[in-house]
Coordinates of C-alpha atoms in Angstrom, one line a residue:
Y1 CA 25.0 0.5 -26.8
I2 CA 26.7 -2.9 -27.7
D3 CA 27.4 -3.4 -31.4
P4 CA 26.0 -5.6 -33.3
Y5 CA 23.0 -6.1 -31.1
P6 CA 19.9 -4.0 -31.7
L7 CA 19.3 -0.9 -30.0
N8 CA 16.9 -0.7 -27.0
P9 CA 13.1 -0.5 -28.5
D10 CA 12.9 2.9 -26.5
S11 CA 16.4 4.1 -27.5
A12 CA 17.0 7.9 -28.1
D13 CA 18.6 7.2 -31.4
T14 CA 17.4 9.7 -34.1
Q15 CA 16.4 7.0 -36.2
Y16 CA 14.3 5.3 -33.5
A17 CA 12.8 8.4 -32.5
A18 CA 10.4 8.3 -35.4
Y19 CA 8.9 5.2 -33.7
D20 CA 8.1 6.7 -30.5
V21 CA 7.9 3.6 -28.3
T22 CA 8.2 4.2 -24.4
N23 CA 9.0 0.5 -23.3
K24 CA 11.8 -2.1 -23.7
N25 CA 9.4 -4.8 -25.0
V26 CA 10.9 -7.2 -27.4
E27 CA 7.9 -7.2 -29.9
Q28 CA 9.4 -3.4 -30.6
L29 CA 12.8 -4.3 -31.7
R30 CA 14.1 -3.1 -34.8
C31 CA 17.0 -3.7 -36.9
P32 CA 19.3 -0.6 -37.3
G33 CA 21.2 -2.4 -40.7
A34 CA 17.8 -2.9 -42.4
N35 CA 16.2 0.5 -42.4
Y36 CA 14.9 0.0 -38.8
L37 CA 12.3 -2.6 -39.8
R38 CA 10.8 -4.4 -36.8
L39 CA 12.3 -7.8 -36.1
F40 CA 9.2 -9.7 -35.2
G41 CA 5.6 -9.3 -36.7
G42 CA 6.2 -10.9 -40.3
G43 CA 6.6 -7.3 -42.2
G44 CA 9.2 -6.5 -44.7
Q45 CA 12.2 -8.9 -45.1
F46 CA 11.6 -10.3 -41.5
T47 CA 9.3 -13.1 -41.3
G48 CA 9.6 -14.2 -37.6
F49 CA 6.7 -14.1 -35.4
L50 CA 7.1 -13.6 -31.3
P51 CA 5.1 -15.8 -29.4
Q52 CA 3.0 -14.5 -26.7
P53 CA 4.4 -14.6 -23.1
P54 CA 3.3 -17.5 -21.1
D55 CA 0.1 -16.9 -18.8
L56 CA 0.6 -14.6 -16.0
M57 CA 3.5 -13.1 -17.4
D58 CA 4.4 -9.6 -18.8
P59 CA 5.9 -9.2 -22.1
W60 CA 9.5 -10.1 -22.9
T61 CA 11.8 -6.9 -22.6
Y62 CA 15.2 -6.2 -24.1
F63 CA 18.2 -4.3 -22.6
N64 CA 21.2 -3.2 -24.5
G65 CA 23.9 -1.0 -22.7
S66 CA 24.9 0.5 -19.6
A67 CA 22.2 1.9 -17.1
T68 CA 20.9 1.5 -13.6
I69 CA 17.7 -0.2 -13.6
N70 CA 15.7 -0.3 -10.2
G71 CA 19.0 0.4 -8.2
T72 CA 21.2 -2.3 -10.0
A73 CA 24.0 -1.4 -12.6
F74 CA 23.6 -3.2 -15.7
N75 CA 26.3 -3.5 -18.6
G76 CA 25.4 -5.8 -21.2
V77 CA 22.6 -7.2 -23.5
F78 CA 19.8 -9.3 -22.0
F79 CA 16.0 -10.3 -22.4
Q80 CA 13.9 -10.5 -19.2
I81 CA 10.5 -11.7 -18.5
Q82 CA 8.5 -11.0 -15.2
S83 CA 5.4 -11.4 -13.3
D84 CA 3.9 -9.9 -10.1
K85 CA 1.2 -12.7 -10.1
S86 CA 1.2 -14.7 -7.0
D87 CA 0.9 -18.0 -8.3
P88 CA 3.6 -20.1 -6.9
F89 CA 4.4 -22.1 -10.0
I90 CA 5.8 -18.9 -11.5
G91 CA 8.5 -18.8 -9.2
E92 CA 9.0 -22.6 -9.3
S93 CA 9.3 -22.5 -13.0
M94 CA 11.9 -19.6 -13.0
Q95 CA 13.9 -21.2 -10.7
K96 CA 14.0 -24.6 -12.7
V97 CA 15.2 -22.6 -15.4
N98 CA 17.8 -21.0 -13.4
S99 CA 19.1 -24.1 -12.0
L100 CA 19.6 -25.6 -15.6
V101 CA 22.3 -22.9 -16.8
S102 CA 25.2 -21.1 -15.4
S103 CA 24.4 -18.3 -12.9
C104 CA 26.6 -16.0 -15.7
E105 CA 23.8 -16.7 -18.3
V106 CA 20.6 -16.5 -16.4
D107 CA 19.5 -14.6 -13.2
Y108 CA 16.3 -15.4 -10.9
T109 CA 15.1 -12.6 -8.8
D110 CA 12.6 -12.7 -6.3
A111 CA 11.7 -9.2 -5.6
T112 CA 8.2 -9.9 -4.1
G113 CA 9.2 -8.7 -0.6
G114 CA 11.4 -5.6 -2.1
Q115 CA 13.4 -4.3 -4.8
T116 CA 16.5 -6.1 -5.5
D117 CA 19.0 -7.1 -8.2
G118 CA 17.2 -4.7 -11.0
C119 CA 13.7 -6.5 -10.6
A120 CA 11.1 -4.2 -9.4
N121 CA 9.4 -4.5 -6.0
G122 CA 6.5 -7.0 -5.9
Y123 CA 7.9 -8.8 -9.1
Q124 CA 9.8 -12.1 -10.2
C125 CA 12.2 -11.8 -13.0
L126 CA 14.2 -14.2 -15.1
R127 CA 17.1 -12.6 -17.0
F128 CA 18.6 -14.3 -19.9
W129 CA 22.1 -12.8 -20.8
I130 CA 23.6 -12.5 -24.3
I131 CA 26.5 -10.4 -23.4
R132 CA 27.4 -9.7 -19.7
N133 CA 30.1 -7.0 -19.5
S134 CA 32.1 -5.9 -16.3
G135 CA 30.3 -3.4 -14.3
G136 CA 26.9 -5.3 -14.0
P137 CA 25.8 -7.7 -11.4
A138 CA 28.3 -10.4 -10.5
C139 CA 28.1 -14.0 -11.6

C-alpha cells in the first residue's frame, strides 16, 4: 500500500473487509480517511460520478501496492482499462493514447497472442501510472 492513495478495492484491510468486494474496479474505491465512503456514486461527502467505460471495454480497475499480476511484478499505483474484443479500433485508440505521453506514464500491452506485461491472455490493456516505483516493469 502506497500512502496517501486509496487501498485496492479488494484490500484485505480489516475496515475494507466489511464491504466484501472481490474485484479492483474503480467504482468500488473507498476513502480510508473519510470513514471508507465510496469515492464515486454521489453518496456522503463525495458527489463525483464515474462515467461508464467506453463501449467494448471492461470497467476501469485500480491497483495500489506491490504484487505479481499475470506473471509481471508491479510496484506503484495505476488505473487500467482493458478489452478482449476484436474491434481493430480498440488497439488503435489505445496505441494513440500511449504515443501521446511518456512510456513511464502509460503502458499499452497487446496480449491477444498470449499473456504479457501484466495483461491477461486475449486482452489489450492500457495502464495509466500515478506512482511508478522500482521493482515494476521498466519504463
